[in-house]
Amino acid sequence: MVKSMTGFGRKTKEKEDFKVTVELKAINHRYFETLFRMPRQFAYLETKLKKNMATILKRGRIECFISFEGAQIAKHNLTVDWELADHYFRFLKQAQKRYDFSEELTMQNFLVDPVFLEVRESVEADSTLETLVVETVLSATKRLDDMRLLEGAELALYFKTHLETLEACLKEVKQAVPEMEEAYRKRLESRMTKLAGAKFDERVVLTELALFLEKADINEEIERLDSHFKQFYSILTDEGAIGRKLDFLIQEMNREVNTIGSKAMSLTITENVVEMKTTLEKIREQVQNVE
């Protein structure tokens, strides 16, 4: 089944005082790669979220944006270095007596210096919110997958249209082979007539013609190309990721077409070879977008 690697998926879920929104953006990539952007309290969930997404998506670079609304998701704790504060307080009291300071010591003396006080954010996430995040990411992934399937259906039609062009070109190449052989035989006989007159040895012509047919024989390439076309159609209906299979098959098709072009001594075949190479390049560009 053809599935695109690009797409977008968005899902929002609410539970109690929380609201979680997940947005997924997918682009082409050789392998399956994820990039998460979310509060650091949930960084430990990345491995689990990636595994869940990998059950649905096989290839592509997925950017995952997770945002929250509602109650405070992070708890803040005040940390005080009392031992250092005691030393600091004693120093101030001694300094008052030593230098006869008249100012009274207040809490402001401690608050101006953050070395005594530190507000730390808790790294522990609420279990209810954790479950909500996992569920929302999975739902967004399914939506992304639906979009990729829709784009994949369009790609499948695109491939089939261009495969029909390739098949039409190959049909013309098949038809041109006997004409090419006959044209070469006539040129050879004409050349022999000019060199040896009307009584030339036909065995020489047959020998030369046999050598030519051996060098210019493209029947095997035609058969393999025909087989590749059928295989391409078949792969389009396979389950799972098929992009790499199609990419490899396009390379094999190009190899056969190039061989036909190098062997053929026919304008008709050459024109069709050019058309097939152009069409294969169009298919190859879009195959890069298939999962």
PDB file of C-alpha atoms in Angstrom:
ATOM      1  CA  MET A   1       0.000   0.000   0.000  1.00  0.00           C
ATOM      2  CA  VAL A   2       1.400   3.387  -0.978  1.00  0.00           C
ATOM      3  CA  LYS A   3       1.803   5.768   1.945  1.00  0.00           C
ATOM      4  CA  SER A   4       3.381   9.206   1.765  1.00  0.00           C
ATOM      5  CA  MET A   5       6.067  10.218   4.258  1.00  0.00           C
ATOM      6  CA  THR A   6       4.839  13.813   4.556  1.00  0.00           C
ATOM      7  CA  GLY A   7       1.806  14.909   6.506  1.00  0.00           C
ATOM      8  CA  PHE A   8       0.391  16.626   9.583  1.00  0.00           C
ATOM      9  CA  GLY A   9      -1.567  15.319  12.544  1.00  0.00           C
ATOM     10  CA  ARG A  10      -3.137  17.239  15.435  1.00  0.00           C
ATOM     11  CA  LYS A  11      -5.096  16.047  18.455  1.00  0.00           C
ATOM     12  CA  THR A  12      -6.314  17.665  21.685  1.00  0.00           C
ATOM     13  CA  LYS A  13      -7.552  15.810  24.777  1.00  0.00           C
ATOM     14  CA  GLU A  14      -8.817  17.048  28.138  1.00  0.00           C
ATOM     15  CA  LYS A  15      -8.994  15.352  31.513  1.00  0.00           C
ATOM     16  CA  GLU A  16      -9.732  16.904  34.904  1.00  0.00           C
ATOM     17  CA  ASP A  17      -7.807  20.205  35.034  1.00  0.00           C
ATOM     18  CA  PHE A  18      -5.508  19.427  32.104  1.00  0.00           C
ATOM     19  CA  LYS A  19      -5.671  19.956  28.365  1.00  0.00           C
ATOM     20  CA  VAL A  20      -2.991  18.407  26.132  1.00  0.00           C
ATOM     21  CA  THR A  21      -2.451  19.332  22.492  1.00  0.00           C
ATOM     22  CA  VAL A  22      -0.135  17.302  20.233  1.00  0.00           C
ATOM     23  CA  GLU A  23       0.939  18.392  16.766  1.00  0.00           C
ATOM     24  CA  LEU A  24       2.945  16.114  14.471  1.00  0.00           C
ATOM     25  CA  LYS A  25       4.730  17.177  11.303  1.00  0.00           C
ATOM     26  CA  ALA A  26       6.311  14.523   9.078  1.00  0.00           C
ATOM     27  CA  ILE A  27       8.848  14.952   6.283  1.00  0.00           C
ATOM     28  CA  ASN A  28      10.959  12.589   4.178  1.00  0.00           C
ATOM     29  CA  HIS A  29      13.742  10.635   5.801  1.00  0.00           C
ATOM     30  CA  ARG A  30      15.580   7.440   4.981  1.00  0.00           C
ATOM     31  CA  TYR A  31      14.833   5.976   8.398  1.00  0.00           C
ATOM     32  CA  PHE A  32      12.355   6.562  11.238  1.00  0.00           C
ATOM     33  CA  GLU A  33      13.456   9.550  13.309  1.00  0.00           C
ATOM     34  CA  THR A  34      11.619  11.586  15.941  1.00  0.00           C
ATOM     35  CA  LEU A  35      12.153  15.022  17.470  1.00  0.00           C
ATOM     36  CA  PHE A  36      10.126  15.931  20.572  1.00  0.00           C
ATOM     37  CA  ARG A  37       9.462  19.428  21.880  1.00  0.00           C
ATOM     38  CA  MET A  38       7.709  19.332  25.253  1.00  0.00           C
ATOM     39  CA  PRO A  39       8.181  20.310  28.931  1.00  0.00           C
ATOM     40  CA  ARG A  40      11.216  18.627  30.408  1.00  0.00           C
ATOM     41  CA  GLN A  41       9.073  16.882  33.034  1.00  0.00           C
ATOM     42  CA  PHE A  42       8.040  14.480  30.264  1.00  0.00           C
ATOM     43  CA  ALA A  43      11.439  13.957  28.662  1.00  0.00           C
ATOM     44  CA  TYR A  44      11.581  10.467  30.166  1.00  0.00           C
ATOM     45  CA  LEU A  45       8.558   9.537  28.009  1.00  0.00           C
ATOM     46  CA  GLU A  46      10.377  10.007  24.686  1.00  0.00           C
ATOM     47  CA  THR A  47      11.394   6.357  24.302  1.00  0.00           C
ATOM     48  CA  LYS A  48       7.900   5.104  25.073  1.00  0.00           C
ATOM     49  CA  LEU A  49       6.251   7.629  22.754  1.00  0.00           C
ATOM     50  CA  LYS A  50       8.647   6.772  19.924  1.00  0.00           C
ATOM     51  CA  LYS A  51       7.917   3.039  20.277  1.00  0.00           C
ATOM     52  CA  ASN A  52       4.176   3.696  20.170  1.00  0.00           C
ATOM     53  CA  MET A  53       4.540   5.854  17.059  1.00  0.00           C
ATOM     54  CA  ALA A  54       6.750   3.225  15.392  1.00  0.00           C
ATOM     55  CA  THR A  55       3.886   0.721  15.531  1.00  0.00           C
ATOM     56  CA  ILE A  56       2.114   2.918  12.974  1.00  0.00           C
ATOM     57  CA  LEU A  57       4.844   4.858  11.167  1.00  0.00           C
ATOM     58  CA  LYS A  58       7.841   3.097   9.604  1.00  0.00           C
ATOM     59  CA  ARG A  59       9.841   5.850   7.898  1.00  0.00           C
ATOM     60  CA  GLY A  60      10.097   9.615   7.983  1.00  0.00           C
ATOM     61  CA  ARG A  61      11.306  12.392  10.282  1.00  0.00           C
ATOM     62  CA  ILE A  62       8.561  13.213  12.772  1.00  0.00           C
ATOM     63  CA  GLU A  63       8.530  16.463  14.758  1.00  0.00           C
ATOM     64  CA  CYS A  64       6.268  16.206  17.819  1.00  0.00           C
ATOM     65  CA  PHE A  65       5.104  19.357  19.623  1.00  0.00           C
ATOM     66  CA  ILE A  66       3.311  18.838  22.961  1.00  0.00           C
ATOM     67  CA  SER A  67       1.688  21.774  24.786  1.00  0.00           C
ATOM     68  CA  PHE A  68      -0.427  22.031  27.936  1.00  0.00           C
ATOM     69  CA  GLU A  69      -3.195  24.211  29.304  1.00  0.00           C
ATOM     70  CA  GLY A  70      -4.909  24.269  32.670  1.00  0.00           C
ATOM     71  CA  ALA A  71      -3.446  23.512  36.074  1.00  0.00           C
ATOM     72  CA  GLN A  72       0.215  23.974  36.777  1.00  0.00           C
ATOM     73  CA  ILE A  73       1.986  20.882  35.463  1.00  0.00           C
ATOM     74  CA  ALA A  74       5.176  21.476  37.416  1.00  0.00           C
ATOM     75  CA  LYS A  75       5.553  21.753  41.181  1.00  0.00           C
ATOM     76  CA  HIS A  76       7.989  24.338  42.551  1.00  0.00           C
ATOM     77  CA  ASN A  77       9.907  23.891  45.783  1.00  0.00           C
ATOM     78  CA  LEU A  78      11.869  26.469  47.739  1.00  0.00           C
ATOM     79  CA  THR A  79      15.335  25.305  48.813  1.00  0.00           C
ATOM     80  CA  VAL A  80      17.199  27.216  51.544  1.00  0.00           C
ATOM     81  CA  ASP A  81      20.881  26.861  52.437  1.00  0.00           C
ATOM     82  CA  TRP A  82      20.422  27.416  56.158  1.00  0.00           C
ATOM     83  CA  GLU A  83      24.026  26.749  57.099  1.00  0.00           C
ATOM     84  CA  LEU A  84      25.282  29.413  54.711  1.00  0.00           C
ATOM     85  CA  ALA A  85      22.540  31.789  55.862  1.00  0.00           C
ATOM     86  CA  ASP A  86      23.637  31.297  59.507  1.00  0.00           C
ATOM     87  CA  HIS A  87      27.227  32.195  58.624  1.00  0.00           C
ATOM     88  CA  TYR A  88      26.036  35.217  56.701  1.00  0.00           C
ATOM     89  CA  PHE A  89      23.811  36.375  59.582  1.00  0.00           C
ATOM     90  CA  ARG A  90      26.624  36.047  62.106  1.00  0.00           C
ATOM     91  CA  PHE A  91      28.906  37.995  59.816  1.00  0.00           C
ATOM     92  CA  LEU A  92      26.386  40.847  59.579  1.00  0.00           C
ATOM     93  CA  LYS A  93      25.910  40.965  63.343  1.00  0.00           C
ATOM     94  CA  GLN A  94      29.678  41.081  63.897  1.00  0.00           C
ATOM     95  CA  ALA A  95      30.060  43.731  61.218  1.00  0.00           C
ATOM     96  CA  GLN A  96      27.403  45.876  62.982  1.00  0.00           C
ATOM     97  CA  LYS A  97      29.320  45.829  66.233  1.00  0.00           C
ATOM     98  CA  ARG A  98      32.731  46.193  64.630  1.00  0.00           C
ATOM     99  CA  TYR A  99      31.850  49.139  62.415  1.00  0.00           C
ATOM    100  CA  ASP A 100      28.982  50.551  64.456  1.00  0.00           C
ATOM    101  CA  PHE A 101      26.304  50.144  61.774  1.00  0.00           C
ATOM    102  CA  SER A 102      22.974  51.616  62.766  1.00  0.00           C
ATOM    103  CA  GLU A 103      20.832  49.774  60.173  1.00  0.00           C
ATOM    104  CA  GLU A 104      18.683  46.925  61.418  1.00  0.00           C
ATOM    105  CA  LEU A 105      19.014  43.499  59.871  1.00  0.00           C
ATOM    106  CA  THR A 106      15.926  42.522  57.858  1.00  0.00           C
ATOM    107  CA  MET A 107      14.822  39.691  55.608  1.00  0.00           C
ATOM    108  CA  GLN A 108      15.768  41.873  52.663  1.00  0.00           C
ATOM    109  CA  ASN A 109      19.413  41.288  53.508  1.00  0.00           C
ATOM    110  CA  PHE A 110      18.901  37.641  52.597  1.00  0.00           C
ATOM    111  CA  LEU A 111      16.534  37.967  49.680  1.00  0.00           C
ATOM    112  CA  VAL A 112      18.868  40.217  47.685  1.00  0.00           C
ATOM    113  CA  ASP A 113      21.303  37.349  47.258  1.00  0.00           C
ATOM    114  CA  PRO A 114      19.922  34.190  45.543  1.00  0.00           C
ATOM    115  CA  VAL A 115      22.828  32.144  46.880  1.00  0.00           C
ATOM    116  CA  PHE A 116      20.702  31.368  49.950  1.00  0.00           C
ATOM    117  CA  LEU A 117      17.385  30.697  48.226  1.00  0.00           C
ATOM    118  CA  GLU A 118      16.654  28.606  45.155  1.00  0.00           C
ATOM    119  CA  VAL A 119      13.325  27.722  43.562  1.00  0.00           C
ATOM    120  CA  ARG A 120      13.510  24.257  42.008  1.00  0.00           C
ATOM    121  CA  GLU A 121      11.050  22.751  39.590  1.00  0.00           C
ATOM    122  CA  SER A 122       9.935  19.202  40.279  1.00  0.00           C
ATOM    123  CA  VAL A 123      10.886  16.717  37.545  1.00  0.00           C
ATOM    124  CA  GLU A 124       8.137  14.272  38.504  1.00  0.00           C
ATOM    125  CA  ALA A 125       5.076  14.305  36.250  1.00  0.00           C
ATOM    126  CA  ASP A 126       1.546  13.534  37.358  1.00  0.00           C
ATOM    127  CA  SER A 127       0.629   9.928  36.414  1.00  0.00           C
ATOM    128  CA  THR A 128      -2.817  10.994  35.146  1.00  0.00           C
ATOM    129  CA  LEU A 129      -1.244  13.606  32.910  1.00  0.00           C
ATOM    130  CA  GLU A 130       1.356  11.101  31.726  1.00  0.00           C
ATOM    131  CA  THR A 131      -1.385   8.726  30.545  1.00  0.00           C
ATOM    132  CA  LEU A 132      -3.145  11.614  28.812  1.00  0.00           C
ATOM    133  CA  VAL A 133       0.050  12.561  26.959  1.00  0.00           C
ATOM    134  CA  VAL A 134       0.609   8.993  25.718  1.00  0.00           C
ATOM    135  CA  GLU A 135      -3.014   8.680  24.539  1.00  0.00           C
ATOM    136  CA  THR A 136      -2.973  12.063  22.772  1.00  0.00           C
ATOM    137  CA  VAL A 137       0.292  11.355  20.952  1.00  0.00           C
ATOM    138  CA  LEU A 138      -1.062   8.006  19.743  1.00  0.00           C
ATOM    139  CA  SER A 139      -4.280   9.633  18.490  1.00  0.00           C
ATOM    140  CA  ALA A 140      -2.320  12.366  16.689  1.00  0.00           C
ATOM    141  CA  THR A 141      -0.133   9.678  15.118  1.00  0.00           C
ATOM    142  CA  LYS A 142      -3.197   7.903  13.732  1.00  0.00           C
ATOM    143  CA  ARG A 143      -4.429  11.172  12.225  1.00  0.00           C
ATOM    144  CA  LEU A 144      -1.037  11.756  10.662  1.00  0.00           C
ATOM    145  CA  ASP A 145      -1.118   8.235   9.260  1.00  0.00           C
ATOM    146  CA  ASP A 146      -4.571   8.844   7.748  1.00  0.00           C
ATOM    147  CA  MET A 147      -3.260  11.913   5.939  1.00  0.00           C
ATOM    148  CA  ARG A 148      -0.242   9.990   4.681  1.00  0.00           C
ATOM    149  CA  LEU A 149      -2.555   7.291   3.347  1.00  0.00           C
ATOM    150  CA  LEU A 150      -4.610   9.876   1.439  1.00  0.00           C
ATOM    151  CA  GLU A 151      -1.488  11.364  -0.116  1.00  0.00           C
ATOM    152  CA  GLY A 152      -0.259   7.836  -0.836  1.00  0.00           C
ATOM    153  CA  ALA A 153      -3.420   7.075  -2.818  1.00  0.00           C
ATOM    154  CA  GLU A 154      -2.685  10.089  -5.039  1.00  0.00           C
ATOM    155  CA  LEU A 155       0.906   8.926  -5.477  1.00  0.00           C
ATOM    156  CA  ALA A 156      -0.310   5.473  -6.512  1.00  0.00           C
ATOM    157  CA  LEU A 157      -2.425   7.010  -9.297  1.00  0.00           C
ATOM    158  CA  TYR A 158       0.576   9.086 -10.348  1.00  0.00           C
ATOM    159  CA  PHE A 159       2.785   5.997 -10.562  1.00  0.00           C
ATOM    160  CA  LYS A 160       0.211   4.004 -12.531  1.00  0.00           C
ATOM    161  CA  THR A 161      -0.202   6.818 -15.066  1.00  0.00           C
ATOM    162  CA  HIS A 162       3.527   6.968 -15.696  1.00  0.00           C
ATOM    163  CA  LEU A 163       3.842   3.184 -15.775  1.00  0.00           C
ATOM    164  CA  GLU A 164       1.312   3.192 -18.605  1.00  0.00           C
ATOM    165  CA  THR A 165       3.611   5.598 -20.453  1.00  0.00           C
ATOM    166  CA  LEU A 166       6.544   3.254 -19.899  1.00  0.00           C
ATOM    167  CA  GLU A 167       4.556   0.264 -21.137  1.00  0.00           C
ATOM    168  CA  ALA A 168       3.509   2.153 -24.269  1.00  0.00           C
ATOM    169  CA  CYS A 169       7.138   3.071 -24.990  1.00  0.00           C
ATOM    170  CA  LEU A 170       8.314  -0.500 -24.444  1.00  0.00           C
ATOM    171  CA  LYS A 171       5.627  -1.741 -26.830  1.00  0.00           C
ATOM    172  CA  GLU A 172       6.972   0.563 -29.540  1.00  0.00           C
ATOM    173  CA  VAL A 173      10.506  -0.646 -28.837  1.00  0.00           C
ATOM    174  CA  LYS A 174       9.386  -4.277 -29.313  1.00  0.00           C
ATOM    175  CA  GLN A 175       7.740  -3.412 -32.600  1.00  0.00           C
ATOM    176  CA  ALA A 176      10.822  -1.562 -33.802  1.00  0.00           C
ATOM    177  CA  VAL A 177      13.237  -4.480 -33.268  1.00  0.00           C
ATOM    178  CA  PRO A 178      12.343  -6.422 -36.485  1.00  0.00           C
ATOM    179  CA  GLU A 179      12.406  -3.166 -38.465  1.00  0.00           C
ATOM    180  CA  MET A 180      15.856  -2.365 -37.067  1.00  0.00           C
ATOM    181  CA  GLU A 181      17.180  -5.810 -38.038  1.00  0.00           C
ATOM    182  CA  GLU A 182      15.703  -5.572 -41.547  1.00  0.00           C
ATOM    183  CA  ALA A 183      17.076  -2.052 -42.055  1.00  0.00           C
ATOM    184  CA  TYR A 184      20.550  -3.194 -41.056  1.00  0.00           C
ATOM    185  CA  ARG A 185      20.373  -6.199 -43.411  1.00  0.00           C
ATOM    186  CA  LYS A 186      19.446  -3.939 -46.338  1.00  0.00           C
ATOM    187  CA  ARG A 187      22.258  -1.492 -45.567  1.00  0.00           C
ATOM    188  CA  LEU A 188      24.707  -4.369 -45.378  1.00  0.00           C
ATOM    189  CA  GLU A 189      23.567  -5.822 -48.727  1.00  0.00           C
ATOM    190  CA  SER A 190      23.755  -2.381 -50.331  1.00  0.00           C
ATOM    191  CA  ARG A 191      27.299  -1.934 -49.081  1.00  0.00           C
ATOM    192  CA  MET A 192      28.367  -5.366 -50.304  1.00  0.00           C
ATOM    193  CA  THR A 193      26.832  -4.691 -53.723  1.00  0.00           C
ATOM    194  CA  LYS A 194      28.850  -1.498 -54.060  1.00  0.00           C
ATOM    195  CA  LEU A 195      32.059  -3.244 -53.037  1.00  0.00           C
ATOM    196  CA  ALA A 196      31.712  -6.630 -54.805  1.00  0.00           C
ATOM    197  CA  GLY A 197      29.003  -6.083 -57.394  1.00  0.00           C
ATOM    198  CA  ALA A 198      25.797  -8.083 -57.727  1.00  0.00           C
ATOM    199  CA  LYS A 199      27.549 -11.426 -57.186  1.00  0.00           C
ATOM    200  CA  PHE A 200      28.639 -10.967 -53.558  1.00  0.00           C
ATOM    201  CA  ASP A 201      28.812 -13.904 -51.183  1.00  0.00           C
ATOM    202  CA  GLU A 202      25.568 -14.015 -49.180  1.00  0.00           C
ATOM    203  CA  ARG A 203      27.295 -16.023 -46.474  1.00  0.00           C
ATOM    204  CA  VAL A 204      29.338 -12.943 -45.613  1.00  0.00           C
ATOM    205  CA  VAL A 205      26.146 -10.922 -45.230  1.00  0.00           C
ATOM    206  CA  LEU A 206      24.580 -13.564 -43.012  1.00  0.00           C
ATOM    207  CA  THR A 207      27.704 -13.761 -40.867  1.00  0.00           C
ATOM    208  CA  GLU A 208      27.845  -9.985 -40.439  1.00  0.00           C
ATOM    209  CA  LEU A 209      24.112  -9.866 -39.740  1.00  0.00           C
ATOM    210  CA  ALA A 210      24.453 -12.577 -37.092  1.00  0.00           C
ATOM    211  CA  LEU A 211      27.258 -10.628 -35.387  1.00  0.00           C
ATOM    212  CA  PHE A 212      25.161  -7.471 -35.432  1.00  0.00           C
ATOM    213  CA  LEU A 213      22.111  -9.215 -34.003  1.00  0.00           C
ATOM    214  CA  GLU A 214      24.227 -10.651 -31.214  1.00  0.00           C
ATOM    215  CA  LYS A 215      25.588  -7.212 -30.257  1.00  0.00           C
ATOM    216  CA  ALA A 216      22.303  -5.363 -30.722  1.00  0.00           C
ATOM    217  CA  ASP A 217      20.002  -7.973 -29.184  1.00  0.00           C
ATOM    218  CA  ILE A 218      17.766  -6.232 -26.619  1.00  0.00           C
ATOM    219  CA  ASN A 219      15.167  -8.957 -26.135  1.00  0.00           C
ATOM    220  CA  GLU A 220      16.467  -9.873 -22.672  1.00  0.00           C
ATOM    221  CA  GLU A 221      16.364  -6.241 -21.572  1.00  0.00           C
ATOM    222  CA  ILE A 222      12.823  -5.929 -22.909  1.00  0.00           C
ATOM    223  CA  GLU A 223      11.712  -9.024 -21.005  1.00  0.00           C
ATOM    224  CA  ARG A 224      13.305  -7.825 -17.775  1.00  0.00           C
ATOM    225  CA  LEU A 225      11.740  -4.393 -18.133  1.00  0.00           C
ATOM    226  CA  ASP A 226       8.354  -5.961 -18.706  1.00  0.00           C
ATOM    227  CA  SER A 227       8.886  -8.056 -15.570  1.00  0.00           C
ATOM    228  CA  HIS A 228       9.925  -4.958 -13.571  1.00  0.00           C
ATOM    229  CA  PHE A 229       6.727  -3.156 -14.587  1.00  0.00           C
ATOM    230  CA  LYS A 230       4.611  -6.046 -13.329  1.00  0.00           C
ATOM    231  CA  GLN A 231       6.613  -6.155 -10.105  1.00  0.00           C
ATOM    232  CA  PHE A 232       6.144  -2.417  -9.595  1.00  0.00           C
ATOM    233  CA  TYR A 233       2.368  -2.803  -9.860  1.00  0.00           C
ATOM    234  CA  SER A 234       2.510  -5.676  -7.379  1.00  0.00           C
ATOM    235  CA  ILE A 235       4.580  -3.770  -4.811  1.00  0.00           C
ATOM    236  CA  LEU A 236       2.064  -0.914  -4.854  1.00  0.00           C
ATOM    237  CA  THR A 237      -0.420  -3.258  -3.153  1.00  0.00           C
ATOM    238  CA  ASP A 238       2.016  -4.658  -0.567  1.00  0.00           C
ATOM    239  CA  GLU A 239       1.469  -3.971   3.129  1.00  0.00           C
ATOM    240  CA  GLY A 240       4.036  -2.045   5.145  1.00  0.00           C
ATOM    241  CA  ALA A 241       6.845   0.235   3.972  1.00  0.00           C
ATOM    242  CA  ILE A 242       7.498  -0.114   0.224  1.00  0.00           C
ATOM    243  CA  GLY A 243       9.528   3.004  -0.582  1.00  0.00           C
ATOM    244  CA  ARG A 244      12.926   1.299  -0.570  1.00  0.00           C
ATOM    245  CA  LYS A 245      11.662  -1.560  -2.740  1.00  0.00           C
ATOM    246  CA  LEU A 246      10.314   0.876  -5.319  1.00  0.00           C
ATOM    247  CA  ASP A 247      13.518   2.915  -5.249  1.00  0.00           C
ATOM    248  CA  PHE A 248      15.617  -0.193  -5.924  1.00  0.00           C
ATOM    249  CA  LEU A 249      13.277  -1.276  -8.720  1.00  0.00           C
ATOM    250  CA  ILE A 250      13.561   2.137 -10.391  1.00  0.00           C
ATOM    251  CA  GLN A 251      17.349   1.737 -10.405  1.00  0.00           C
ATOM    252  CA  GLU A 252      16.995  -1.654 -12.112  1.00  0.00           C
ATOM    253  CA  MET A 253      14.628  -0.194 -14.716  1.00  0.00           C
ATOM    254  CA  ASN A 254      17.067   2.601 -15.465  1.00  0.00           C
ATOM    255  CA  ARG A 255      19.838   0.063 -15.957  1.00  0.00           C
ATOM    256  CA  GLU A 256      17.802  -1.885 -18.529  1.00  0.00           C
ATOM    257  CA  VAL A 257      16.718   1.262 -20.380  1.00  0.00           C
ATOM    258  CA  ASN A 258      20.309   2.524 -20.561  1.00  0.00           C
ATOM    259  CA  THR A 259      21.437  -0.836 -21.969  1.00  0.00           C
ATOM    260  CA  ILE A 260      18.729  -0.724 -24.630  1.00  0.00           C
ATOM    261  CA  GLY A 261      19.810   2.800 -25.541  1.00  0.00           C
ATOM    262  CA  SER A 262      23.445   1.781 -25.904  1.00  0.00           C
ATOM    263  CA  LYS A 263      22.641  -1.251 -28.114  1.00  0.00           C
ATOM    264  CA  ALA A 264      19.850   0.085 -30.296  1.00  0.00           C
ATOM    265  CA  MET A 265      20.560   1.422 -33.785  1.00  0.00           C
ATOM    266  CA  SER A 266      17.090   2.768 -34.463  1.00  0.00           C
ATOM    267  CA  LEU A 267      15.714   6.290 -34.236  1.00  0.00           C
ATOM    268  CA  THR A 268      12.357   4.967 -33.003  1.00  0.00           C
ATOM    269  CA  ILE A 269      14.004   2.994 -30.198  1.00  0.00           C
ATOM    270  CA  THR A 270      16.234   5.926 -29.262  1.00  0.00           C
ATOM    271  CA  GLU A 271      13.252   8.284 -29.014  1.00  0.00           C
ATOM    272  CA  ASN A 272      11.401   5.851 -26.783  1.00  0.00           C
ATOM    273  CA  VAL A 273      14.481   5.335 -24.620  1.00  0.00           C
ATOM    274  CA  VAL A 274      14.647   9.099 -24.017  1.00  0.00           C
ATOM    275  CA  GLU A 275      10.943   9.144 -23.110  1.00  0.00           C
ATOM    276  CA  MET A 276      11.358   6.203 -20.721  1.00  0.00           C
ATOM    277  CA  LYS A 277      14.349   7.790 -18.973  1.00  0.00           C
ATOM    278  CA  THR A 278      12.418  11.032 -18.511  1.00  0.00           C
ATOM    279  CA  THR A 279       9.398   9.160 -17.135  1.00  0.00           C
ATOM    280  CA  LEU A 280      11.511   7.055 -14.787  1.00  0.00           C
ATOM    281  CA  GLU A 281      13.090  10.201 -13.371  1.00  0.00           C
ATOM    282  CA  LYS A 282       9.624  11.610 -12.640  1.00  0.00           C
ATOM    283  CA  ILE A 283       8.678   8.403 -10.851  1.00  0.00           C
ATOM    284  CA  ARG A 284      11.969   8.279  -8.945  1.00  0.00           C
ATOM    285  CA  GLU A 285      11.456  11.801  -7.576  1.00  0.00           C
ATOM    286  CA  GLN A 286       8.074  10.851  -6.136  1.00  0.00           C
ATOM    287  CA  VAL A 287       9.247   7.464  -4.879  1.00  0.00           C
ATOM    288  CA  GLN A 288      11.507   9.363  -2.469  1.00  0.00           C
ATOM    289  CA  ASN A 289       8.313  10.467  -0.729  1.00  0.00           C
ATOM    290  CA  VAL A 290       6.956   6.934  -0.220  1.00  0.00           C
ATOM    291  CA  GLU A 291       7.210   5.312   3.206  1.00  0.00           C
TER     292      GLU A 291
END
